[in-house]
CSV table of C-alpha atoms and ligand atoms in Angstrom, one decimal:
chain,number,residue,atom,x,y,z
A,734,UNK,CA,-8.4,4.2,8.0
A,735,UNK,CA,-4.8,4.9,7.9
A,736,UNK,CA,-4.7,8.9,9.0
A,737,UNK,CA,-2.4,8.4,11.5
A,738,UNK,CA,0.4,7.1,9.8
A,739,UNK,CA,-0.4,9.6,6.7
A,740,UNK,CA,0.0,12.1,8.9
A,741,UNK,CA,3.4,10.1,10.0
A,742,UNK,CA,4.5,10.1,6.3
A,743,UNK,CA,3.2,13.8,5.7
A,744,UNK,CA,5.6,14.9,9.2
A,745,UNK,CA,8.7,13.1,7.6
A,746,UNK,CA,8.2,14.9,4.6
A,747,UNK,CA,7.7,18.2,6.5
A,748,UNK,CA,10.7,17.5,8.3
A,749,UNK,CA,12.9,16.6,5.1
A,750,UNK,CA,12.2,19.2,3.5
A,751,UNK,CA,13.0,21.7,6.0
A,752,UNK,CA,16.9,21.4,5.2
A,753,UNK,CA,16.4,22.4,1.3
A,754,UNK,CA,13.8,24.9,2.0
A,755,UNK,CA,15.3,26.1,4.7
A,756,UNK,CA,12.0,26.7,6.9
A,757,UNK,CA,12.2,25.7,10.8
A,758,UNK,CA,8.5,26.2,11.5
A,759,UNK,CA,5.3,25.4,9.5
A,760,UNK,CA,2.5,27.1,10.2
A,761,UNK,CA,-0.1,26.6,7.5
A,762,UNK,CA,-0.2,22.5,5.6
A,763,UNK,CA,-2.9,22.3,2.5
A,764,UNK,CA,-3.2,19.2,1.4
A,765,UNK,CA,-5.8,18.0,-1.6
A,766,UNK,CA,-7.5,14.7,-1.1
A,767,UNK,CA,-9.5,13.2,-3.5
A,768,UNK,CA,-12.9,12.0,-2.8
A,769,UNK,CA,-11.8,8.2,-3.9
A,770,UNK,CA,-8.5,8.4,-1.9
A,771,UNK,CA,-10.5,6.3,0.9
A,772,UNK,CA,-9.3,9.3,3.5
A,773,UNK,CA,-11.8,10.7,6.3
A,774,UNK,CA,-10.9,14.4,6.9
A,775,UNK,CA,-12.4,14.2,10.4
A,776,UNK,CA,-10.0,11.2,11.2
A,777,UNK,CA,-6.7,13.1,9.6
A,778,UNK,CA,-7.7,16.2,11.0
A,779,UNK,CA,-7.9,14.2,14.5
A,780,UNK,CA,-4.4,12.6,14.3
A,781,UNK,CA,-2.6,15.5,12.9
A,782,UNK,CA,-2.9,17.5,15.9
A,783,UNK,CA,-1.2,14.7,17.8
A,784,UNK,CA,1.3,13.4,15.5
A,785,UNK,CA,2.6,16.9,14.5
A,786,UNK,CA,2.6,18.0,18.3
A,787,UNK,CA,6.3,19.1,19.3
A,788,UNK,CA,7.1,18.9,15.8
A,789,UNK,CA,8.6,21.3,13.3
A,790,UNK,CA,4.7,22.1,12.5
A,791,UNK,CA,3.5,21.9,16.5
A,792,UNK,CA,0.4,23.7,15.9
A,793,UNK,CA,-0.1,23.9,12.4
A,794,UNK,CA,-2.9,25.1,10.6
A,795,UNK,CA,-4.2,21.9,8.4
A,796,UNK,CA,-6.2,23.1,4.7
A,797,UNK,CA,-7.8,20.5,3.2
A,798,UNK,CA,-8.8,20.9,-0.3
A,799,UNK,CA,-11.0,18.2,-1.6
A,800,UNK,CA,-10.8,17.0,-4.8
A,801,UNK,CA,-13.8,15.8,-6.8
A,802,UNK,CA,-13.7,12.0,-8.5
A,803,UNK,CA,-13.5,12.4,-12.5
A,804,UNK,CA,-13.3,9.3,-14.6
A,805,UNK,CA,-13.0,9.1,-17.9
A,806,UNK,CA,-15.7,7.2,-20.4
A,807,UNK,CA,-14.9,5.4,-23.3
A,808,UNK,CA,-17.7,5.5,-24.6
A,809,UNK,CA,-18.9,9.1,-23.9
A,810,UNK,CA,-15.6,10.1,-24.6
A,811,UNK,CA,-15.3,12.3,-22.4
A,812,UNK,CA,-14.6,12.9,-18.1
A,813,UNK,CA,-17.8,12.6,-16.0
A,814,UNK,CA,-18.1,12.7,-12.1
A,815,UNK,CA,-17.9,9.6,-10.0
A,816,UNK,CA,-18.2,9.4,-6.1
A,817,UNK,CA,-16.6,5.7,-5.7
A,818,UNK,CA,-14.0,3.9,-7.7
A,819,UNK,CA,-15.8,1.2,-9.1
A,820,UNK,CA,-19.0,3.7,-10.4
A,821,UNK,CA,-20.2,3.1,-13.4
A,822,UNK,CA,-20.6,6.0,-15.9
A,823,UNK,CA,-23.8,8.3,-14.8
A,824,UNK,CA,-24.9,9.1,-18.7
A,825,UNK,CA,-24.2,6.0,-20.5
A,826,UNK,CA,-23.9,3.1,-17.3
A,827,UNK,CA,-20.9,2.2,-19.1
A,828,UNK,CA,-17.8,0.5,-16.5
A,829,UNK,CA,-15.1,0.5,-16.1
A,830,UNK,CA,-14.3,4.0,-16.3
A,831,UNK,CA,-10.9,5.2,-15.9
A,832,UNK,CA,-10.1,7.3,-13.1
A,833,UNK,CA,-8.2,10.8,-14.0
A,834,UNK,CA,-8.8,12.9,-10.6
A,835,UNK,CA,-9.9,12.4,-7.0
A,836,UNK,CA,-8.1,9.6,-6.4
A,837,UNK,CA,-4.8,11.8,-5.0
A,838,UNK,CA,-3.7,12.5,-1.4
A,839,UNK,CA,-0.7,15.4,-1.8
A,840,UNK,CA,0.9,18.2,0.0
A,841,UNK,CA,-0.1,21.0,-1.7
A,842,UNK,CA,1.6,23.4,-0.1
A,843,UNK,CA,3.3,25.5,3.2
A,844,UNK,CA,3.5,28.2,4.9
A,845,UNK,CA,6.6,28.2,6.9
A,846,UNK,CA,9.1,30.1,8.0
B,857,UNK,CA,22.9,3.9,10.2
B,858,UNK,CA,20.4,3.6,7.8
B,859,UNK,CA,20.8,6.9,5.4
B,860,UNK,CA,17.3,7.3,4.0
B,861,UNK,CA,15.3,7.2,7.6
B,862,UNK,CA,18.4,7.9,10.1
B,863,UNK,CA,16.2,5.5,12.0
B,864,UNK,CA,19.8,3.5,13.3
B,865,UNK,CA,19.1,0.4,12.2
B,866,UNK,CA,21.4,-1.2,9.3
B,867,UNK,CA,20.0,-1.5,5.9
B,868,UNK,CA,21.9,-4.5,4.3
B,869,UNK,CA,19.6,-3.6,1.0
B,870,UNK,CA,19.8,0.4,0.8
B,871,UNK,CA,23.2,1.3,0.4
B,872,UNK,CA,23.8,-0.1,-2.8
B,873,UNK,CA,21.5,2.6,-5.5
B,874,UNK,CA,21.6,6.1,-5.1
B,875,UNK,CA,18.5,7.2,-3.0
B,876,UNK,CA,20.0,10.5,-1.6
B,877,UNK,CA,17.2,12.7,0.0
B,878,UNK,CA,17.6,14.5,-2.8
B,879,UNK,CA,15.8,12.1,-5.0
B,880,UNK,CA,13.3,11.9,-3.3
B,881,UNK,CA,12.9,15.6,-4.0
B,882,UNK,CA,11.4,15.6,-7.3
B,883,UNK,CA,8.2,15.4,-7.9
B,884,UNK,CA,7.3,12.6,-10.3
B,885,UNK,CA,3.8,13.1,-10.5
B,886,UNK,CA,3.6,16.7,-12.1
B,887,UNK,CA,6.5,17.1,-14.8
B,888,UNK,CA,5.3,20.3,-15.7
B,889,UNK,CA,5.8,21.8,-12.6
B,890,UNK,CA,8.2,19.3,-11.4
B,891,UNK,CA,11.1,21.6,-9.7
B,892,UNK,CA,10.6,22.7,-6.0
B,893,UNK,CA,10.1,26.4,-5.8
B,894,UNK,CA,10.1,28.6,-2.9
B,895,UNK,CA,8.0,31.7,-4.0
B,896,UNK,CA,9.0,34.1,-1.2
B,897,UNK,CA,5.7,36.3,-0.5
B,898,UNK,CA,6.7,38.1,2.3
B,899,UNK,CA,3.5,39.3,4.5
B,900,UNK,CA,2.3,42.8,4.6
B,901,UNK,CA,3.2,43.3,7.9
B,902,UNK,CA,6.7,43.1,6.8
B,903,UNK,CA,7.3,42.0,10.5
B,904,UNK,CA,6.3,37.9,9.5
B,905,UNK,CA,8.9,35.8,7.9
B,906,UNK,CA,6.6,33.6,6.7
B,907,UNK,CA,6.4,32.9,2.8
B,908,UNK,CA,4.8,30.0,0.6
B,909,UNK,CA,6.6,26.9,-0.5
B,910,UNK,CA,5.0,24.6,-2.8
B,911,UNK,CA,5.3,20.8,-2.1
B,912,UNK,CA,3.3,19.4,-4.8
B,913,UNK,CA,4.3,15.7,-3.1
B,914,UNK,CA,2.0,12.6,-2.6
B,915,UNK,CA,1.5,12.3,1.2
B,916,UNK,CA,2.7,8.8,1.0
B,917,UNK,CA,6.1,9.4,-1.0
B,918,UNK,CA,7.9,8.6,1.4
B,919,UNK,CA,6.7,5.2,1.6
B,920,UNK,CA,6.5,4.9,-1.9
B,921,UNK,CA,10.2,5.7,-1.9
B,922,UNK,CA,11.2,2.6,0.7
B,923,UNK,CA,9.0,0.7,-1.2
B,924,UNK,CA,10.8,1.3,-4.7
B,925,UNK,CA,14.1,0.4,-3.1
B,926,UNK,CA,12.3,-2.7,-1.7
B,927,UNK,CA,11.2,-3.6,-5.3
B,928,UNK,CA,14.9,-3.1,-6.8
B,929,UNK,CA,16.3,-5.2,-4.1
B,930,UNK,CA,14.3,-8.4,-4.8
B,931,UNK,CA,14.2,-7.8,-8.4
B,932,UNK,CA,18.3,-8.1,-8.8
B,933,UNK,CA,17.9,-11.1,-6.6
B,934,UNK,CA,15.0,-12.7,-8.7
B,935,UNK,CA,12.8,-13.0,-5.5
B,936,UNK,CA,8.8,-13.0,-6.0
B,937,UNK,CA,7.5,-11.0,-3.0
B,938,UNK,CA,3.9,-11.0,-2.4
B,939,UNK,CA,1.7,-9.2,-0.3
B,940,UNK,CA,-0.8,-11.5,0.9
B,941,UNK,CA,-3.8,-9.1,2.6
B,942,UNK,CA,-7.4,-9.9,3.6
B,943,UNK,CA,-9.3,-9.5,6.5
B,944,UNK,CA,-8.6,-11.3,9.9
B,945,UNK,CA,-9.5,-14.9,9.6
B,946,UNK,CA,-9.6,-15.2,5.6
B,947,UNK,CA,-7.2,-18.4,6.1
B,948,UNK,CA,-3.7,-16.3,4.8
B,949,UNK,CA,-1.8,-18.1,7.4
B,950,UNK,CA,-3.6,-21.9,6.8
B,951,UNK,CA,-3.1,-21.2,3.0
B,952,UNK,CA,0.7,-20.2,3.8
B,953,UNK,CA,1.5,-23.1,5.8
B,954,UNK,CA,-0.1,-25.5,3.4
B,955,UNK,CA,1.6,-24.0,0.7
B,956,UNK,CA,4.8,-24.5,1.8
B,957,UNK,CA,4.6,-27.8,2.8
B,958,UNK,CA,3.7,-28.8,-1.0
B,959,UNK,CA,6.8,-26.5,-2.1
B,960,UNK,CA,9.5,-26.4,0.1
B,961,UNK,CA,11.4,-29.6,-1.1
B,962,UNK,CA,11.7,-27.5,-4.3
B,963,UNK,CA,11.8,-24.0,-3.3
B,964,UNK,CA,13.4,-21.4,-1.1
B,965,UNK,CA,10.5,-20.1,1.1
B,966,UNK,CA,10.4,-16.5,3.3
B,967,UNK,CA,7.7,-15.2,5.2
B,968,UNK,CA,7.7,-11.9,7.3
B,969,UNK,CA,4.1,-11.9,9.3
B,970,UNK,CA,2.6,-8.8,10.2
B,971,UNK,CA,0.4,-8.5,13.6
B,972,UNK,CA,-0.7,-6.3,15.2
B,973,UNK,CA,0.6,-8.0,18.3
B,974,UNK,CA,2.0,-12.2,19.3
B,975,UNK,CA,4.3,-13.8,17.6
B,976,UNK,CA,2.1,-16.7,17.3
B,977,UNK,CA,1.6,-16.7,13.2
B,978,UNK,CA,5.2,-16.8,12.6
B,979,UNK,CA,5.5,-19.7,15.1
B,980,UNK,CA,2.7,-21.5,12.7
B,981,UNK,CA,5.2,-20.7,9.8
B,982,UNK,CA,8.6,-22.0,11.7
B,983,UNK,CA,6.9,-25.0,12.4
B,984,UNK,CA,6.8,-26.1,8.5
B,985,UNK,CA,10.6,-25.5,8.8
B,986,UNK,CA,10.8,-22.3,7.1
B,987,UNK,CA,12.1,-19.0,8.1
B,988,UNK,CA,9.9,-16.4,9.5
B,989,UNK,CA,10.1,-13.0,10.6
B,990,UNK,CA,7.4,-11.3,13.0
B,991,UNK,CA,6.1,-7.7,12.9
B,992,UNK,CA,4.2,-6.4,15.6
B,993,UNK,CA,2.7,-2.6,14.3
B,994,UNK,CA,1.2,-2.2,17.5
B,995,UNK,CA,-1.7,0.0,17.0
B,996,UNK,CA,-0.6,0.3,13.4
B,997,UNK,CA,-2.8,-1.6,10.6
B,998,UNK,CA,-0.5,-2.1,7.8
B,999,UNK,CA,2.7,-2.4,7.2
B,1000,UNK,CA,4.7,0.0,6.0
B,1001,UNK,CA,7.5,-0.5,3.2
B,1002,UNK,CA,10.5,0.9,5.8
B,1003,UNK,CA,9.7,-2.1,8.1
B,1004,UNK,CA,9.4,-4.6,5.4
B,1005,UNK,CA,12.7,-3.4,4.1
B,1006,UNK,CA,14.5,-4.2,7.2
B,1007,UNK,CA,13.0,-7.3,7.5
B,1008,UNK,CA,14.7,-8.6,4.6
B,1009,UNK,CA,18.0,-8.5,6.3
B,1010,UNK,CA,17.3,-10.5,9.3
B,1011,UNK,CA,15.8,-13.0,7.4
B,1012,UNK,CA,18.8,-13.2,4.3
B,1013,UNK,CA,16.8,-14.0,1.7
B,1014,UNK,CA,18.6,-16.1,-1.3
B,1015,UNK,CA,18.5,-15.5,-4.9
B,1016,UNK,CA,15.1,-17.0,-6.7
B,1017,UNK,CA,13.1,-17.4,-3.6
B,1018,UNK,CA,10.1,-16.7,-2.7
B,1019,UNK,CA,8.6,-14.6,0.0
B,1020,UNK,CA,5.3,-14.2,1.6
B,1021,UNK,CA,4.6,-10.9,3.2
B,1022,UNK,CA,1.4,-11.7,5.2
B,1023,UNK,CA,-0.3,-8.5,6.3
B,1024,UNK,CA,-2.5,-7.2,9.2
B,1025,UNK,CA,-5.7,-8.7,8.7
B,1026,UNK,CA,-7.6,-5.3,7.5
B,1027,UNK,CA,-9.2,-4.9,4.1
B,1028,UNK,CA,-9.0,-1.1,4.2
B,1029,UNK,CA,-5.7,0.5,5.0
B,1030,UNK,CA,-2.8,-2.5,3.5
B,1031,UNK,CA,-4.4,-1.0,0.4
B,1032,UNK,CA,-2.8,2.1,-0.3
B,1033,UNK,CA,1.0,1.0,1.3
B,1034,UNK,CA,3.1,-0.5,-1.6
B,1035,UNK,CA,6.0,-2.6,0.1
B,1036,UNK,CA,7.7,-3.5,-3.1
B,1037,UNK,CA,5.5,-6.5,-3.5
B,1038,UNK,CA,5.8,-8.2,-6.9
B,1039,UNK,CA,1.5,-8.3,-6.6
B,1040,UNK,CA,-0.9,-8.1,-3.8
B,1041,UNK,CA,-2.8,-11.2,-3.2
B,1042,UNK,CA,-6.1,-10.4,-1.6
B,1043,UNK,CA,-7.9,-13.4,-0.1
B,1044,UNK,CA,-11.4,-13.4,0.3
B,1045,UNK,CA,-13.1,-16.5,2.2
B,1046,UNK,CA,-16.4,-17.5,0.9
B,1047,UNK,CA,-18.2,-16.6,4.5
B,1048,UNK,CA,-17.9,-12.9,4.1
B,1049,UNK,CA,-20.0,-12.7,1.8
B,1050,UNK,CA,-19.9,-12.1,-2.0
B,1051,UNK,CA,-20.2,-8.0,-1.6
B,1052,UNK,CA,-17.0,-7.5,0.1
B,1053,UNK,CA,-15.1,-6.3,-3.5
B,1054,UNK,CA,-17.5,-3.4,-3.7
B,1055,UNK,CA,-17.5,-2.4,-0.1
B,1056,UNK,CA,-13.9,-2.7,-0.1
B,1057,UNK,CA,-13.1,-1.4,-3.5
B,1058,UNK,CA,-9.6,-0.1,-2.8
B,1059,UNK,CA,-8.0,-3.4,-1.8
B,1060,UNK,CA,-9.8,-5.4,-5.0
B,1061,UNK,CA,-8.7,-2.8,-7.1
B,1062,UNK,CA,-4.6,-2.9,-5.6
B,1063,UNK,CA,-4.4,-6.8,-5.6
B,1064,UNK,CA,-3.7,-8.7,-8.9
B,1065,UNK,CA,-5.2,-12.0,-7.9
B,1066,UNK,CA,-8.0,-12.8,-5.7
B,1067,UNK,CA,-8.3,-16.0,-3.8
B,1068,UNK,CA,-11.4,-17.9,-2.6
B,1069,UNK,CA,-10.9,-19.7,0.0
B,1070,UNK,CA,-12.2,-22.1,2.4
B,1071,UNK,CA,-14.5,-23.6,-1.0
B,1072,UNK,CA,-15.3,-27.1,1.3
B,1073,UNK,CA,-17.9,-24.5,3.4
B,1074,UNK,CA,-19.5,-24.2,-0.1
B,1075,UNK,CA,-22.2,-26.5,0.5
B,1076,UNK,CA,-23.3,-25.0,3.8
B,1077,UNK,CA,-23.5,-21.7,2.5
B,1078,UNK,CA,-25.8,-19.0,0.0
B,1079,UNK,CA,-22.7,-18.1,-1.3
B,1080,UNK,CA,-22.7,-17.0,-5.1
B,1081,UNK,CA,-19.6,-17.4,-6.3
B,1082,UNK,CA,-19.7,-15.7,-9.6
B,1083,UNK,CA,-21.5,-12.9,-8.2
B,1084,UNK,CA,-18.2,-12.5,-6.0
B,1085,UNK,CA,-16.1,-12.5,-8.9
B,1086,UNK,CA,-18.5,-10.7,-10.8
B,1087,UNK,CA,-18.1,-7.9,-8.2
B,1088,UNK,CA,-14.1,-7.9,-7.9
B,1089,UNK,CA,-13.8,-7.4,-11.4
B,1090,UNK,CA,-16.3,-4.7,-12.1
B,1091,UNK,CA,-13.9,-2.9,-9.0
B,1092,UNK,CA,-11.0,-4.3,-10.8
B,1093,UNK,CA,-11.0,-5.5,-14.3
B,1094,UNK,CA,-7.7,-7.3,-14.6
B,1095,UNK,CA,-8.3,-9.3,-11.7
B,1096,UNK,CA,-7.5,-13.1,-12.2
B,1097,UNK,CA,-9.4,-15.4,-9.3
B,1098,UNK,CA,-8.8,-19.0,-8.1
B,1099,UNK,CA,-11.1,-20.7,-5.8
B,1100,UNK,CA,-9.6,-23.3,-3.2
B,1101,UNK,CA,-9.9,-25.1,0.0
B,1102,UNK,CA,-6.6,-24.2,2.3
B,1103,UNK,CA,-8.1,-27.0,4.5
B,1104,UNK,CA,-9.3,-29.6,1.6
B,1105,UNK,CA,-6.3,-28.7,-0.7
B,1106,UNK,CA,-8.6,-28.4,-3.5
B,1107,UNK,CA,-8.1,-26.2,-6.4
B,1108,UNK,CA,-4.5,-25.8,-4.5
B,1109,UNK,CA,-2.6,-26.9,-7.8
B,1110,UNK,CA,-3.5,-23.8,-9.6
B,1111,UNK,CA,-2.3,-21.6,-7.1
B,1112,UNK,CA,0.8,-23.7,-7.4
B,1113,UNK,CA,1.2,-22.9,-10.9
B,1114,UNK,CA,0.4,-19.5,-10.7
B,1115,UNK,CA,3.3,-19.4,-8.1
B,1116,UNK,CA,5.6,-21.1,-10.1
B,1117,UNK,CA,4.9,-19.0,-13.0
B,1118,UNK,CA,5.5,-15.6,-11.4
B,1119,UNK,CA,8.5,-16.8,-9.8
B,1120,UNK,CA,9.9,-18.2,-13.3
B,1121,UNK,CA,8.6,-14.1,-14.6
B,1122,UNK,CA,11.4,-13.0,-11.9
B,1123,UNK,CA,13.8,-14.8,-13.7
B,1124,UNK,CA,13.6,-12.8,-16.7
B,1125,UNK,CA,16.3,-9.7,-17.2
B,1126,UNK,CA,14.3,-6.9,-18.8
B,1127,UNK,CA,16.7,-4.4,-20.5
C,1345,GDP,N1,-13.2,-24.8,6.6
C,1345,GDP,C1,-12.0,-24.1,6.3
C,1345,GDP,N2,-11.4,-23.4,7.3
C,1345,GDP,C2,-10.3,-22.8,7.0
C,1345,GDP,C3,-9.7,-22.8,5.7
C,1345,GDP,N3,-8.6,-22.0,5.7
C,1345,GDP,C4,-8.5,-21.5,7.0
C,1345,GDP,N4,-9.5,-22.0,7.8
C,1345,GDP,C5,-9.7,-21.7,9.2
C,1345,GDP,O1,-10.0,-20.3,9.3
C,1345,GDP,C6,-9.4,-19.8,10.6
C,1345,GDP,C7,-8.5,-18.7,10.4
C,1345,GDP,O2,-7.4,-19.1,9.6
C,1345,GDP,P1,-6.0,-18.3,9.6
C,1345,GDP,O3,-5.1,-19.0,8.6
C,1345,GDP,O4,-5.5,-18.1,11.0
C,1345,GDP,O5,-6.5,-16.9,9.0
C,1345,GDP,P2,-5.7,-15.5,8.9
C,1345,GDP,O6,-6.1,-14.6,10.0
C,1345,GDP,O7,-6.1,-14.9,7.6
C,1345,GDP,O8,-4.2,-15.8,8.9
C,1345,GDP,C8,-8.7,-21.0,11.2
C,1345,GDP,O9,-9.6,-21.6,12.2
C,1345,GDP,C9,-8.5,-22.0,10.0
C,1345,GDP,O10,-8.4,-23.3,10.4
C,1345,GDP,C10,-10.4,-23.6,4.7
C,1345,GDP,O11,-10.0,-23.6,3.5
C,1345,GDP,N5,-11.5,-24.2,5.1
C,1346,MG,MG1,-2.6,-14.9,10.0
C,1347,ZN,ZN1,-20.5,7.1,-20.6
């Protein structure tokens, strides 16, 4: 989908935060994506190594950490697994659920110096 | 200059809220651990500076950040901005002209067009006599809230209008780039078939309303119309849906109204 300008958004960030962490090189980026956050690792993987080229993080190492879907049932009562945002509930069919994990793409952390 | 993206291009809109870098600093989606932290592990080699800094940032804060400045702006001014998104060839640009040219007389109309290249939709718009600002994102398929942000300025938008933000036709990546929009609009036209909502879940989910358009095919088509809808709101409960025709003009009122209404919601000065 969109990988090339996350990895866009994820270099301004890099960049901006350079000045109040005082780091000038990045050489390790995890980030957690969740499984609903609609983002192919191959693709981001693909762009990063372009976008972040000549960068602050020219060369970085990129850690993905995927992150599971997790919805919350009402009428369960409780969080069960989901692989797509609209699924319904895999012990009771109920929908909709309401989603409480997977659906995040963050910067975990760096290793920079 | 404009101080949030040094990109050096004026902001007429940024200037007037404190958005140092620094707020953008905090992380707002973990209060617990909400502070930025350099945790200084040296390496064992003792030769490597290197150390860990947590982040703990969405990737698209940034963004999110332009697009909250976006959202203050028009709300001091009363403006409804929309972001109309579908995929190419939905009718967005036939349901923006014809909308205008029912409205205009009584309303102050805006509309920045994103493409990914032409000028040719916001040439469709100037014809109906309103003003229209094209952006070209290139190999880009969305637009992003910085560029929306400085499109407000060129096209000095007054108090109490209403702007159309028509995006790259592309049901898949508009989705997760907030622009400040009031509500995304997602139109659907009833020869894509009913199953686009669950193929495409993330747009259905972001937009508020769901349009379907092009209704006069009906009768030349298998279309199931309440299987559509059926679909968008088991992807998106609090979806409300209005079927029209942006050739026909039926079912057009409605979509009046709703207009109307949200822009009369802008009016409204919440404490
Ligand atoms: N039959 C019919 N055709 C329509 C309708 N709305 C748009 N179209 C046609 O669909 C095509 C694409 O429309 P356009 O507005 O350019 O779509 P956009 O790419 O979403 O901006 C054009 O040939 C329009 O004339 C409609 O309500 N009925
Ligand atoms: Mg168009
Ligand atoms: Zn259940």
């Amino acid at each position: 989908m969109h990988e090339m300008s996350l990895c866009e958004n994820i270099l301004q960030t890099l960049q901006q935060q350079a000045n109040a962490q005082q780091y000038s090189k990045v050489k390790t980026i995890w980030l957690e994506i969740g499984e609903l956050a609609g983002v192919e690792a191959d693709a981001l993987r693909f762009s990063f190594d372009s976008v972040m080229q000549d960068s602050i993080a020219d060369q970085a190492r990129l850690e993905i950490i995927d992150i599971a879907g997790q919805a919350y049932c009402s009428h369960c009562a409780k969080n069960v697994p989901i692989q797509q945002r609209y699924d319904a509930c895999p012990e009771c069919g109920h929908f909709p659920l309401q989603i409480v994990a997977g659906d995040q793409m963050r910067i975990k952390q760096l290793e920079v110096e | 200059m404009c101080g949030i993206c040094g990109c050096g291009e004026g902001h007429t809109h940024s200037h007037e809220e404190d958005h140092s870098h620094d707020s953008l600093d905090h992380d707002h989606h973990n209060p617990i651990d909400g502070h930025q932290h350099a945790a200084q592990h040296t390496h064992a080699q003792g030769l490597s500076p290197a150390r860990m800094v947590q982040i703990e940032q969405d990737i698209l804060a940034k963004n999110n950040a332009y697009a909250d400045e976006n959202r203050r702006y028009l709300s001091q001014r009363g403006i409804l901005a929309l972001n109309l998104v579908s995929s190419p060839g939905s009718g967005k640009t036939s349901l923006l002209t014809e909308t205008i040219k029912r409205l205009k007389e009584e309303l102050s109309i805006a509309v920045i067009e994103g493409d990914q290249q032409t000028t040719r939709d916001a040439e469709r718009i100037r014809a109906t006599g309103v003003p229209a600002l094209q952006i070209n994102t290139g190999k880009g398929c969305h637009l992003d809230a910085h560029r929306v942000g400085h499109a407000f300025e060129h096209l000095a938008l007054s108090d109490h209008s209403l702007l159309f933000i028509e995006n790259v036709g592309n049901l898949v990546c508009p989705s997760a780039f907030d622009l400040g929009e009031a509500h995304k609009v997602v139109i659907l036209s009833v020869t894509e078939g009913e199953d686009k909502p669950i193929k495409y879940p993330d747009m259905f989910h972001a937009a508020d309303l769901m349009i379907l358009n092009k209704t006069d095919l009906l009768p030349y088509l298998d279309f199931n119309s309440a299987e559509c809808i059926a679909y968008a709101k088991r992807v998106n409960p609090k979806i409300k849906v209005l079927s029209l025709s942006a050739k026909t003009g039926e079912g057009m009122d409605n979509w009046l109204k709703w207009l109307k209404a949200e822009l009369e919601l802008q009016r409204i000065d919440y404490a």
